């Protein structure tokens, strides 16, 4: 590590050393995201989520070492509460800023722990990679580099991820006075806030984002177009500069001390939007191939990018479905992480359509779900298709909406435990049937075996679903693959289930037919001949 890095590290220790309360961090992020989702239906429900966010922040605050970031985060929470009386977009903007400040604080303290060699930063680094959208090989590489002390590469990966989010949000923003453009600019500002060394990133300044938001709320579209062009150019230059991997230890470490730019903890960019007239932010219309709002090449670039993001969303969901279909849940979750990233850059008509925040929530929940099954991913694909239908003005599928709700409420451990209990209960009717009628009668044996075959799919689902979930939890590939023996895992279960049903029907029909014959209910039955009457007549003769 060179002298410059040592100086940076020394300043970092003085201001940000120490571990954060990760439980409070997760509760705060979940409550903020929940407030955005709830606001579309009920301001009261959103207020309850913001109250929960404040409680979580009060728990997190003592573990935040940067007082400026802590103050800025409190300002964002206050602004979010004030935005409840205005539009949902303004609430989302305040939440996006708060999430950016949270990521910045987590970045600073995690890197300081790694530099100082503080024990136990692994969980914090893992959360940091998820917060910056790293998944799959990228996340695993960052964790390994953090463990081996390659902090320059960790910082490079995080900076590249944040810069990509800034650029994607700016490219999606349309130079028009609309809700979608407002949220896109707010999202870009939030990610710029989380960008390490954002004070000089790509020659951009946080004030430029604030200027763009002011121009949007004031309806100054020519100035907004010029600002967006400048911001996209700077973000593009920054992303291009981060394409090459760092080879030396001179890669800049996280900002220290009284940071410049968004790291100061103040929230001027989004407060500008929050103080605007709600009527000035109008709902956006679905993006067209061309139109007056798309000036020059900018509109074509953003439309192409948004359409590409939609294709990437379905491609990632399709790969996740393929991986979940053969029990590779680790790969499926990585692909779902890619879907979350693609979803953030879809066209504005999708982001403003009802159901977008619910899809974001369900995708994020599935990404961290243990015992992921193909039906869970299928429900997400159906939900994405419903979102497209709503954005295009077509009626959504109610069946797909119900499937999404069932997958959300009956997935994961809930499904595993319910079927495990049912698997245990399958032995009860078989035991009672054998106890009541025994197994000596051929017909009763056929009925017993037929009933066992009917219950076998439930038994397989319960036993192998539980074993697969335990393997997924313990990251044991061989044990996790046992879920493939469940008949609901993939299409191969259909013919197996049909064969079992056919055998069960045949055995039950054979058994019940034999019982009916024994009781004289089927066939030509003749009453048995007895010698009782003859005996009586012989006695009478005597």
Short mmCIF file of C-alpha atoms in Angstrom, two decimals:
data_model
loop_
_atom_site.label_atom_id
_atom_site.label_comp_id
_atom_site.label_asym_id
_atom_site.label_seq_id
_atom_site.Cartn_x
_atom_site.Cartn_y
_atom_site.Cartn_z
CA UNK A 1 0.00 0.00 0.00
CA UNK A 2 1.54 3.37 -1.00
CA UNK A 3 1.82 6.52 1.12
CA UNK A 4 -1.34 8.05 -0.27
CA UNK A 5 -3.34 4.97 0.61
CA UNK A 6 -1.89 4.95 4.12
CA UNK A 7 -2.91 8.57 4.64
CA UNK A 8 -6.39 7.80 3.39
CA UNK A 9 -6.62 4.79 5.65
CA UNK A 10 -5.53 6.80 8.67
CA UNK A 11 -8.20 9.38 8.02
CA UNK A 12 -10.72 6.65 7.48
CA UNK A 13 -10.01 5.05 10.85
CA UNK A 14 -10.60 8.37 12.57
CA UNK A 15 -14.07 8.88 11.16
CA UNK A 16 -15.67 5.60 10.14
CA UNK A 17 -14.08 2.73 12.04
CA UNK A 18 -16.49 0.27 13.60
CA UNK A 19 -19.19 -2.16 12.61
CA UNK A 20 -22.78 -1.22 11.86
CA UNK A 21 -25.83 -2.89 13.35
CA UNK A 22 -26.66 -5.04 10.32
CA UNK A 23 -30.01 -6.13 11.73
CA UNK A 24 -31.12 -2.51 12.13
CA UNK A 25 -29.75 -1.74 8.66
CA UNK A 26 -31.87 -4.48 7.08
CA UNK A 27 -34.95 -3.39 9.03
CA UNK A 28 -34.45 0.21 7.93
CA UNK A 29 -34.03 -0.67 4.25
CA UNK A 30 -37.03 -3.01 4.36
CA UNK A 31 -39.24 -0.38 6.02
CA UNK A 32 -38.23 2.33 3.53
CA UNK A 33 -38.92 0.07 0.55
CA UNK A 34 -42.18 -0.99 2.18
CA UNK A 35 -43.25 2.65 2.54
CA UNK A 36 -42.86 3.18 -1.21
CA UNK A 37 -44.92 0.07 -1.95
CA UNK A 38 -47.63 0.94 0.56
CA UNK A 39 -48.00 4.57 -0.56
CA UNK A 40 -49.70 3.56 -3.81
CA UNK A 41 -52.59 2.08 -1.83
CA UNK A 42 -52.69 3.86 1.51
CA UNK A 43 -50.87 6.84 2.98
CA UNK A 44 -51.65 5.49 6.44
CA UNK A 45 -49.90 2.20 5.69
CA UNK A 46 -46.92 4.12 4.30
CA UNK A 47 -46.80 6.20 7.49
CA UNK A 48 -46.69 3.01 9.57
CA UNK A 49 -43.71 1.83 7.51
CA UNK A 50 -41.96 5.18 7.99
CA UNK A 51 -42.54 4.93 11.73
CA UNK A 52 -40.89 1.51 11.66
CA UNK A 53 -38.05 3.01 9.62
CA UNK A 54 -37.52 5.69 12.25
CA UNK A 55 -37.37 3.06 15.00
CA UNK A 56 -34.81 1.07 13.00
CA UNK A 57 -32.76 4.21 12.32
CA UNK A 58 -32.72 5.10 16.02
CA UNK A 59 -31.20 1.66 16.60
CA UNK A 60 -28.75 2.07 13.71
CA UNK A 61 -27.68 5.64 14.50
CA UNK A 62 -25.26 4.83 17.39
CA UNK A 63 -23.26 2.55 15.08
CA UNK A 64 -22.90 5.18 12.32
CA UNK A 65 -19.46 6.77 12.66
CA UNK A 66 -19.95 9.53 10.10
CA UNK A 67 -22.11 12.16 11.78
CA UNK A 68 -22.73 13.98 8.51
CA UNK A 69 -24.14 10.88 6.83
CA UNK A 70 -26.23 10.20 9.93
CA UNK A 71 -27.65 13.72 9.83
CA UNK A 72 -28.35 13.44 6.11
CA UNK A 73 -30.17 10.16 6.59
CA UNK A 74 -32.34 11.70 9.31
CA UNK A 75 -33.12 14.58 6.93
CA UNK A 76 -34.17 12.06 4.27
CA UNK A 77 -36.51 10.32 6.74
CA UNK A 78 -38.02 13.66 7.72
CA UNK A 79 -38.43 14.59 4.06
CA UNK A 80 -40.10 11.24 3.33
CA UNK A 81 -42.60 11.84 6.12
CA UNK A 82 -43.36 15.30 4.73
CA UNK A 83 -43.76 13.87 1.21
CA UNK A 84 -46.61 11.62 2.36
CA UNK A 85 -49.02 14.51 1.85
CA UNK A 86 -47.85 15.04 -1.71
CA UNK A 87 -47.25 12.55 -4.52
CA UNK A 88 -45.96 8.96 -4.26
CA UNK A 89 -43.10 9.95 -6.56
CA UNK A 90 -41.81 12.49 -4.04
CA UNK A 91 -41.89 9.89 -1.28
CA UNK A 92 -39.97 7.48 -3.50
CA UNK A 93 -37.43 10.21 -4.26
CA UNK A 94 -36.73 10.79 -0.58
CA UNK A 95 -36.43 7.05 0.00
CA UNK A 96 -33.98 6.73 -2.90
CA UNK A 97 -31.80 9.43 -1.39
CA UNK A 98 -31.93 7.78 2.03
CA UNK A 99 -30.96 4.42 0.54
CA UNK A 100 -28.00 6.06 -1.19
CA UNK A 101 -26.79 7.54 2.09
CA UNK A 102 -27.19 4.15 3.77
CA UNK A 103 -25.05 2.49 1.11
CA UNK A 104 -22.40 5.19 1.41
CA UNK A 105 -22.18 4.79 5.21
CA UNK A 106 -22.01 1.00 4.90
CA UNK A 107 -19.28 1.28 2.26
CA UNK A 108 -17.11 3.60 4.36
CA UNK A 109 -17.30 1.54 7.53
CA UNK A 110 -16.88 -1.82 5.79
CA UNK A 111 -13.76 -0.70 3.93
CA UNK A 112 -12.35 0.79 7.12
CA UNK A 113 -12.80 -2.54 8.89
CA UNK A 114 -11.05 -4.38 6.07
CA UNK A 115 -8.15 -1.92 6.06
CA UNK A 116 -7.70 -2.07 9.82
CA UNK A 117 -8.00 -5.85 9.92
CA UNK A 118 -10.94 -5.75 12.32
CA UNK A 119 -12.21 -9.32 12.79
CA UNK A 120 -15.60 -10.33 11.48
CA UNK A 121 -16.27 -7.93 8.54
CA UNK A 122 -17.40 -10.79 6.29
CA UNK A 123 -21.14 -10.42 6.96
CA UNK A 124 -20.92 -6.66 6.48
CA UNK A 125 -19.04 -7.05 3.19
CA UNK A 126 -21.58 -9.60 1.99
CA UNK A 127 -24.41 -7.16 2.73
CA UNK A 128 -22.46 -4.38 1.02
CA UNK A 129 -22.09 -6.38 -2.19
CA UNK A 130 -25.84 -7.05 -2.23
CA UNK A 131 -26.60 -3.38 -1.59
CA UNK A 132 -24.49 -2.40 -4.59
CA UNK A 133 -26.19 -4.99 -6.79
CA UNK A 134 -23.28 -7.43 -7.10
CA UNK A 135 -24.32 -11.04 -7.58
CA UNK A 136 -22.97 -14.32 -8.81
CA UNK A 137 -19.30 -14.39 -9.73
CA UNK A 138 -18.87 -10.67 -9.06
CA UNK A 139 -20.10 -10.95 -5.48
CA UNK A 140 -18.04 -14.05 -4.79
CA UNK A 141 -14.94 -12.38 -6.23
CA UNK A 142 -15.46 -9.29 -4.07
CA UNK A 143 -15.81 -11.42 -0.93
CA UNK A 144 -12.66 -13.36 -1.77
CA UNK A 145 -10.73 -10.17 -2.53
CA UNK A 146 -11.88 -8.66 0.75
CA UNK A 147 -10.64 -11.71 2.63
CA UNK A 148 -7.26 -11.61 0.89
CA UNK A 149 -6.74 -7.87 1.38
CA UNK A 150 -7.22 -6.79 -2.26
CA UNK A 151 -9.21 -3.74 -1.23
CA UNK A 152 -8.44 -1.81 -4.41
CA UNK A 153 -10.33 -4.42 -6.40
CA UNK A 154 -13.22 -4.46 -3.93
CA UNK A 155 -13.54 -0.68 -4.20
CA UNK A 156 -13.30 -0.90 -7.99
CA UNK A 157 -16.12 -3.45 -8.21
CA UNK A 158 -18.39 -1.37 -6.00
CA UNK A 159 -17.61 1.86 -7.81
CA UNK A 160 -18.21 0.24 -11.18
CA UNK A 161 -21.57 -1.15 -10.00
CA UNK A 162 -22.71 2.22 -8.65
CA UNK A 163 -21.54 4.06 -11.77
CA UNK A 164 -23.49 1.62 -13.93
CA UNK A 165 -26.65 2.32 -11.93
CA UNK A 166 -26.15 6.08 -12.29
CA UNK A 167 -25.70 5.77 -16.04
CA UNK A 168 -28.68 3.43 -16.47
CA UNK A 169 -30.98 5.76 -14.51
CA UNK A 170 -29.82 8.80 -16.48
CA UNK A 171 -30.30 7.02 -19.79
CA UNK A 172 -33.82 6.02 -18.76
CA UNK A 173 -34.74 9.59 -17.75
CA UNK A 174 -36.71 11.39 -20.43
CA UNK A 175 -36.40 15.17 -20.89
CA UNK A 176 -40.03 15.75 -19.99
CA UNK A 177 -42.04 16.84 -16.96
CA UNK A 178 -43.29 13.45 -15.82
CA UNK A 179 -43.34 11.22 -12.77
CA UNK A 180 -41.08 8.67 -14.44
CA UNK A 181 -38.43 11.27 -15.29
CA UNK A 182 -38.56 12.64 -11.74
CA UNK A 183 -38.05 9.20 -10.20
CA UNK A 184 -35.28 8.36 -12.68
CA UNK A 185 -33.38 11.51 -11.76
CA UNK A 186 -33.92 10.83 -8.06
CA UNK A 187 -32.63 7.28 -8.52
CA UNK A 188 -29.54 8.55 -10.35
CA UNK A 189 -28.92 11.04 -7.53
CA UNK A 190 -29.27 8.34 -4.90
CA UNK A 191 -26.77 6.08 -6.64
CA UNK A 192 -24.41 9.02 -7.19
CA UNK A 193 -24.62 9.61 -3.44
CA UNK A 194 -23.56 5.99 -2.86
CA UNK A 195 -20.75 6.24 -5.40
CA UNK A 196 -17.34 6.01 -3.68
CA UNK A 197 -15.29 9.17 -4.26
CA UNK A 198 -18.37 10.76 -5.81
CA UNK A 199 -17.06 14.25 -5.11
CA UNK A 200 -14.92 14.05 -8.26
CA UNK A 201 -16.53 11.09 -10.05
CA UNK A 202 -16.42 11.59 -13.79
CA UNK A 203 -16.21 15.36 -13.32
CA UNK A 204 -19.79 15.33 -12.01
CA UNK A 205 -21.03 17.21 -8.97
CA UNK A 206 -24.08 16.64 -6.84
CA UNK A 207 -25.24 20.18 -7.60
CA UNK A 208 -25.67 19.20 -11.26
CA UNK A 209 -28.26 16.59 -10.26
CA UNK A 210 -30.03 19.19 -8.13
CA UNK A 211 -30.08 21.59 -11.08
CA UNK A 212 -31.66 18.92 -13.29
CA UNK A 213 -34.36 18.24 -10.69
CA UNK A 214 -35.13 21.96 -10.39
CA UNK A 215 -35.38 22.27 -14.16
CA UNK A 216 -37.72 19.28 -14.32
CA UNK A 217 -40.09 20.55 -11.61
CA UNK A 218 -40.06 24.04 -13.16
CA UNK A 219 -40.86 22.65 -16.60
CA UNK A 220 -37.69 24.10 -18.17
CA UNK A 221 -37.32 21.30 -20.71
CA UNK A 222 -34.57 22.84 -22.93
CA UNK A 223 -32.30 23.32 -19.91
CA UNK A 224 -33.26 19.87 -18.63
CA UNK A 225 -32.26 18.33 -21.96
CA UNK A 226 -28.86 20.01 -21.81
CA UNK A 227 -28.37 18.96 -18.18
CA UNK A 228 -29.26 15.35 -18.97
CA UNK A 229 -26.80 15.34 -21.86
CA UNK A 230 -24.03 16.63 -19.58
CA UNK A 231 -24.86 14.16 -16.83
CA UNK A 232 -24.98 11.23 -19.25
CA UNK A 233 -21.65 12.25 -20.75
CA UNK A 234 -20.01 12.41 -17.32
CA UNK A 235 -21.55 9.13 -16.19
CA UNK A 236 -20.53 7.49 -19.46
CA UNK A 237 -16.95 8.70 -19.09
CA UNK A 238 -16.87 7.41 -15.53
CA UNK A 239 -18.20 3.99 -16.53
CA UNK A 240 -15.71 3.80 -19.39
CA UNK A 241 -12.84 4.63 -17.03
CA UNK A 242 -13.85 1.74 -14.79
CA UNK A 243 -13.85 -0.95 -17.47
CA UNK A 244 -10.17 -1.80 -16.86
CA UNK A 245 -9.42 -3.73 -13.71
CA UNK A 246 -6.98 -2.09 -11.27
CA UNK A 247 -3.50 -3.58 -11.29
CA UNK A 248 -1.81 -1.58 -8.53
CA UNK A 249 -2.60 -0.55 -4.99
CA UNK A 250 -3.01 3.09 -5.98
CA UNK A 251 -6.71 2.69 -6.61
CA UNK A 252 -8.48 5.31 -4.44
CA UNK A 253 -9.87 4.22 -1.11
CA UNK A 254 -13.18 5.44 0.27
CA UNK A 255 -13.60 9.12 1.01
CA UNK A 256 -12.64 10.19 4.51
CA UNK A 257 -13.28 12.89 7.02
CA UNK A 258 -15.51 15.77 5.96
CA UNK A 259 -16.36 14.39 2.55
CA UNK A 260 -17.41 16.58 -0.33
CA UNK A 261 -20.42 16.14 -2.52
CA UNK A 262 -23.25 13.90 -1.39
CA UNK A 263 -21.18 12.36 1.41
CA UNK A 264 -21.75 15.48 3.48
CA UNK A 265 -25.02 14.01 4.68
CA UNK A 266 -27.14 16.89 3.38
CA UNK A 267 -29.95 16.31 0.98
CA UNK A 268 -30.31 19.29 -1.32
CA UNK A 269 -30.96 17.43 -4.59
CA UNK A 270 -34.12 15.61 -3.60
CA UNK A 271 -35.36 18.29 -1.26
CA UNK A 272 -35.66 20.50 -4.30
CA UNK A 273 -38.04 17.99 -5.85
CA UNK A 274 -39.86 17.37 -2.59
CA UNK A 275 -40.70 21.00 -2.25
CA UNK A 276 -42.21 21.29 -5.69
CA UNK A 277 -45.84 21.57 -6.49
CA UNK A 278 -47.32 18.08 -6.74
CA UNK A 279 -49.40 19.11 -9.68
CA UNK A 280 -46.29 19.89 -11.65
CA UNK A 281 -45.27 16.24 -11.72
CA UNK A 282 -47.69 14.56 -14.08
CA UNK A 283 -47.98 10.83 -14.76
CA UNK A 284 -46.00 9.83 -17.76
CA UNK A 285 -47.38 8.20 -20.86
CA UNK A 286 -45.94 5.01 -22.34
CA UNK A 287 -42.75 5.77 -24.27
CA UNK A 288 -43.13 5.84 -28.01
CA UNK A 289 -40.56 5.02 -30.63
CA UNK A 290 -40.12 8.72 -31.29
CA UNK A 291 -41.72 11.92 -30.21
CA UNK A 292 -41.16 15.53 -29.32
CA UNK A 293 -39.73 14.66 -25.91
CA UNK A 294 -36.87 12.76 -27.52
CA UNK A 295 -34.49 15.33 -28.89
CA UNK A 296 -31.66 14.22 -31.09
CA UNK A 297 -29.89 10.98 -30.38
CA UNK A 298 -30.61 11.06 -26.66
CA UNK A 299 -34.15 9.73 -26.99
CA UNK A 300 -33.08 6.92 -29.28
CA UNK A 301 -30.32 5.86 -26.93
CA UNK A 302 -32.60 5.82 -23.88
CA UNK A 303 -35.38 3.96 -25.70
CA UNK A 304 -32.93 1.33 -26.93
CA UNK A 305 -31.46 0.98 -23.44
CA UNK A 306 -34.88 0.60 -21.82
CA UNK A 307 -35.97 -2.00 -24.37
CA UNK A 308 -32.71 -3.88 -23.88
CA UNK A 309 -33.32 -3.85 -20.11
CA UNK A 310 -36.73 -5.46 -20.63
CA UNK A 311 -35.18 -8.20 -22.76
CA UNK A 312 -32.48 -8.71 -20.13
CA UNK A 313 -35.15 -8.95 -17.43
CA UNK A 314 -36.91 -11.84 -19.16
CA UNK A 315 -33.60 -13.48 -20.09
CA UNK A 316 -32.46 -13.42 -16.46
CA UNK A 317 -35.81 -14.78 -15.27
CA UNK A 318 -35.65 -17.55 -17.87
CA UNK A 319 -32.17 -18.58 -16.75
CA UNK A 320 -33.33 -18.51 -13.13
CA UNK A 321 -36.22 -20.80 -14.05
CA UNK A 322 -33.88 -23.22 -15.82
CA UNK A 323 -31.54 -23.31 -12.82
CA UNK A 324 -34.36 -23.79 -10.32
CA UNK A 325 -35.78 -26.57 -12.50
CA UNK A 326 -32.84 -28.85 -11.72
CA UNK A 327 -32.27 -27.74 -8.14
CA UNK A 328 -29.40 -25.28 -8.71
CA UNK A 329 -30.82 -22.64 -6.40
CA UNK A 330 -27.52 -20.78 -5.94
CA UNK A 331 -27.35 -20.07 -9.67
CA UNK A 332 -31.07 -19.26 -9.74
CA UNK A 333 -30.63 -16.61 -7.05
CA UNK A 334 -27.71 -15.10 -8.98
CA UNK A 335 -29.88 -14.83 -12.07
CA UNK A 336 -32.64 -13.21 -10.01
CA UNK A 337 -30.08 -10.64 -8.90
CA UNK A 338 -29.46 -9.86 -12.57
CA UNK A 339 -33.21 -9.52 -13.05
CA UNK A 340 -33.38 -6.96 -10.22
CA UNK A 341 -30.69 -4.90 -11.94
CA UNK A 342 -32.45 -5.10 -15.30
CA UNK A 343 -35.77 -4.14 -13.72
CA UNK A 344 -34.31 -0.83 -12.51
CA UNK A 345 -33.65 0.22 -16.12
CA UNK A 346 -36.93 -0.82 -17.81
CA UNK A 347 -38.98 1.85 -19.63
CA UNK A 348 -40.61 4.55 -17.55
CA UNK A 349 -44.08 3.29 -18.46
CA UNK A 350 -43.32 0.07 -16.59
CA UNK A 351 -41.78 1.78 -13.55
CA UNK A 352 -44.84 3.99 -13.09
CA UNK A 353 -47.39 1.23 -13.73
CA UNK A 354 -49.28 -0.27 -10.77
CA UNK A 355 -47.49 -3.38 -9.62
CA UNK A 356 -43.92 -2.28 -10.33
CA UNK A 357 -42.93 -1.87 -6.69
CA UNK A 358 -44.61 -5.19 -5.84
CA UNK A 359 -42.55 -6.91 -8.55
CA UNK A 360 -39.36 -5.31 -7.21
CA UNK A 361 -40.23 -6.52 -3.72
CA UNK A 362 -41.06 -10.06 -4.86
CA UNK A 363 -37.88 -10.30 -6.93
CA UNK A 364 -35.75 -9.14 -4.02
CA UNK A 365 -37.50 -11.55 -1.65
CA UNK A 366 -37.04 -14.49 -4.04
CA UNK A 367 -33.37 -13.60 -4.45
CA UNK A 368 -32.77 -14.32 -0.75
CA UNK A 369 -35.27 -17.18 -0.41
CA UNK A 370 -34.16 -20.62 0.73
CA UNK A 371 -35.88 -23.61 -0.94
CA UNK A 372 -36.58 -21.74 -4.16
CA UNK A 373 -38.78 -23.76 -6.51
CA UNK A 374 -39.55 -23.37 -10.23
CA UNK A 375 -43.12 -22.29 -9.48
CA UNK A 376 -41.74 -19.29 -7.58
CA UNK A 377 -39.84 -18.09 -10.64
CA UNK A 378 -42.79 -18.83 -12.93
CA UNK A 379 -44.93 -16.57 -10.76
CA UNK A 380 -42.36 -13.78 -11.13
CA UNK A 381 -42.38 -14.14 -14.92
CA UNK A 382 -46.18 -13.99 -14.91
CA UNK A 383 -46.07 -10.91 -12.68
CA UNK A 384 -43.66 -9.20 -15.09
CA UNK A 385 -46.00 -10.03 -17.98
CA UNK A 386 -48.92 -8.56 -16.04
CA UNK A 387 -46.91 -5.39 -15.46
CA UNK A 388 -46.30 -5.06 -19.20
CA UNK A 389 -50.00 -5.61 -19.87
CA UNK A 390 -51.02 -2.86 -17.44
CA UNK A 391 -48.45 -0.45 -18.90
CA UNK A 392 -49.81 -1.14 -22.40
CA UNK A 393 -53.41 -0.60 -21.29
CA UNK A 394 -54.41 -4.26 -21.50
CA UNK A 395 -56.22 -6.07 -18.67
CA UNK A 396 -53.86 -8.20 -16.56
CA UNK A 397 -54.40 -11.89 -15.93
CA UNK A 398 -56.15 -12.45 -12.62
CA UNK A 399 -54.88 -16.02 -12.50
CA UNK A 400 -51.29 -14.80 -12.77
CA UNK A 401 -51.95 -12.26 -10.02
CA UNK A 402 -53.30 -15.01 -7.76
CA UNK A 403 -50.29 -17.20 -8.58
CA UNK A 404 -47.94 -14.38 -7.60
CA UNK A 405 -49.72 -13.97 -4.28
CA UNK A 406 -49.63 -17.70 -3.58
CA UNK A 407 -45.92 -17.93 -4.45
CA UNK A 408 -45.21 -15.01 -2.14
CA UNK A 409 -47.21 -16.37 0.80
CA UNK A 410 -46.81 -20.12 0.33
CA UNK A 411 -43.21 -20.32 -0.87
CA UNK A 412 -39.96 -21.08 0.87
CA UNK A 413 -40.10 -22.67 4.30
CA UNK A 414 -43.89 -22.38 4.52
CA UNK A 415 -44.30 -24.77 1.61
CA UNK A 416 -41.54 -27.07 2.89
CA UNK A 417 -42.99 -27.41 6.39
CA UNK A 418 -46.60 -27.86 5.24
CA UNK A 419 -45.71 -30.71 2.89
CA UNK A 420 -43.36 -32.26 5.45
CA UNK A 421 -46.30 -32.39 7.88
CA UNK A 422 -48.56 -33.86 5.21
CA UNK A 423 -45.91 -36.49 4.43
CA UNK A 424 -46.00 -37.59 8.06
CA UNK A 425 -49.80 -37.70 8.04
CA UNK A 426 -49.94 -39.97 4.98
CA UNK A 427 -49.06 -42.91 7.24
CA UNK A 428 -52.17 -42.40 9.40
CA UNK A 429 -54.92 -43.61 6.99
CA UNK A 430 -52.73 -46.48 5.79
CA UNK A 431 -52.10 -47.65 9.35
CA UNK A 432 -55.77 -47.40 10.31
CA UNK A 433 -56.88 -49.26 7.19
CA UNK A 434 -54.44 -52.08 7.87
CA UNK A 435 -55.44 -52.15 11.54
CA UNK A 436 -59.15 -52.39 10.74
CA UNK A 437 -59.13 -54.99 7.97
CA UNK A 438 -55.70 -56.60 8.05
CA UNK A 439 -53.67 -57.67 5.05
CA UNK A 440 -54.78 -61.28 4.59
CA UNK A 441 -57.65 -60.47 2.26
CA UNK A 442 -56.40 -59.90 -1.29
CA UNK A 443 -59.01 -57.24 -1.98
CA UNK A 444 -58.15 -55.21 1.12
CA UNK A 445 -54.45 -55.44 0.25
CA UNK A 446 -55.18 -54.03 -3.20
CA UNK A 447 -57.12 -51.14 -1.66
CA UNK A 448 -54.26 -50.48 0.77
CA UNK A 449 -51.62 -50.40 -1.98
CA UNK A 450 -53.82 -48.24 -4.23
CA UNK A 451 -54.30 -45.68 -1.47
CA UNK A 452 -50.54 -45.70 -0.81
CA UNK A 453 -49.85 -44.91 -4.47
CA UNK A 454 -52.32 -42.01 -4.38
CA UNK A 455 -50.54 -40.55 -1.36
CA UNK A 456 -47.03 -41.20 -2.73
CA UNK A 457 -46.65 -37.81 -4.57
CA UNK A 458 -47.47 -35.95 -1.35
CA UNK A 459 -44.98 -38.11 0.54
CA UNK A 460 -42.23 -37.48 -2.02
CA UNK A 461 -42.90 -33.74 -1.99
CA UNK A 462 -42.72 -33.59 1.78
CA UNK A 463 -39.62 -35.72 2.30
CA UNK A 464 -37.46 -34.63 -0.61
CA UNK A 465 -38.66 -31.03 -0.44
CA UNK A 466 -37.46 -30.88 3.17
CA UNK A 467 -34.13 -32.55 2.37
CA UNK A 468 -33.60 -30.22 -0.58
CA UNK A 469 -34.35 -27.17 1.57
CA UNK A 470 -31.87 -28.31 4.21
CA UNK A 471 -29.27 -28.83 1.50
CA UNK A 472 -29.96 -25.36 0.13
CA UNK A 473 -29.62 -23.87 3.60
CA UNK A 474 -26.33 -25.70 4.25
CA UNK A 475 -25.10 -25.17 0.66
CA UNK A 476 -24.71 -28.93 0.10
CA UNK A 477 -25.22 -29.61 -3.59
CA UNK A 478 -25.90 -33.34 -3.30
CA UNK A 479 -28.54 -32.86 -0.62
CA UNK A 480 -30.04 -29.85 -2.39
CA UNK A 481 -30.52 -31.86 -5.59
CA UNK A 482 -32.87 -34.29 -3.79
CA UNK A 483 -35.68 -31.82 -4.45
CA UNK A 484 -35.51 -33.08 -8.04
CA UNK A 485 -37.18 -36.30 -6.85
CA UNK A 486 -40.33 -34.33 -6.11
CA UNK A 487 -42.97 -34.76 -8.80
CA UNK A 488 -43.74 -31.01 -8.83
CA UNK A 489 -40.15 -29.99 -9.64
CA UNK A 490 -40.31 -30.21 -13.43
CA UNK A 491 -42.24 -31.62 -16.38
CA UNK A 492 -40.85 -35.13 -15.90
CA UNK A 493 -43.09 -35.46 -12.85
CA UNK A 494 -46.25 -35.38 -14.99
CA UNK A 495 -45.89 -38.82 -16.66
CA UNK A 496 -44.63 -40.33 -13.39
CA UNK A 497 -47.65 -38.94 -11.58
CA UNK A 498 -49.94 -40.19 -14.33
CA UNK A 499 -48.42 -43.69 -14.06
CA UNK A 500 -48.84 -43.75 -10.29
CA UNK A 501 -52.43 -42.58 -10.64
CA UNK A 502 -53.16 -45.28 -13.22
CA UNK A 503 -51.70 -48.00 -10.98
CA UNK A 504 -53.61 -46.66 -7.99
CA UNK A 505 -56.89 -46.57 -9.90
CA UNK A 506 -56.33 -50.13 -11.13
CA UNK A 507 -55.54 -51.48 -7.66
CA UNK A 508 -58.45 -49.66 -6.04
CA UNK A 509 -60.86 -50.85 -8.72
CA UNK A 510 -59.62 -54.45 -8.36
CA UNK A 511 -59.83 -54.34 -4.58
CA UNK A 512 -63.28 -52.78 -4.33
CA UNK A 513 -64.61 -55.12 -7.04
CA UNK A 514 -63.44 -58.11 -5.02
CA UNK A 515 -65.10 -56.72 -1.89
CA UNK A 516 -68.36 -56.12 -3.75
CA UNK A 517 -68.30 -59.70 -5.01
CA UNK A 518 -67.75 -61.00 -1.51
CA UNK A 519 -70.76 -59.07 -0.26
CA UNK A 520 -72.91 -60.17 -3.18
CA UNK A 521 -73.17 -56.73 -4.74
CA UNK A 522 -71.67 -57.71 -8.09
CA UNK A 523 -72.05 -60.77 -10.33
CA UNK A 524 -74.62 -63.67 -10.19
CA UNK A 525 -74.64 -64.70 -6.57
CA UNK A 526 -76.57 -67.85 -5.45
CA UNK A 527 -77.56 -68.19 -1.83
CA UNK A 528 -75.47 -70.81 -0.06
CA UNK A 529 -77.05 -74.19 0.46
CA UNK A 530 -77.42 -75.35 4.04
CA UNK A 531 -78.51 -78.59 5.64
CA UNK A 532 -80.27 -76.92 8.51
CA UNK A 533 -83.78 -77.49 7.15
CA UNK A 534 -83.05 -81.10 6.32
CA UNK A 535 -81.85 -81.72 9.79
CA UNK A 536 -85.03 -80.34 11.26
CA UNK A 537 -87.20 -82.51 9.01
CA UNK A 538 -85.22 -85.62 9.96
CA UNK A 539 -85.71 -84.80 13.60
CA UNK A 540 -89.45 -84.39 13.06
CA UNK A 541 -89.68 -87.82 11.37
CA UNK A 542 -88.03 -89.35 14.37
#
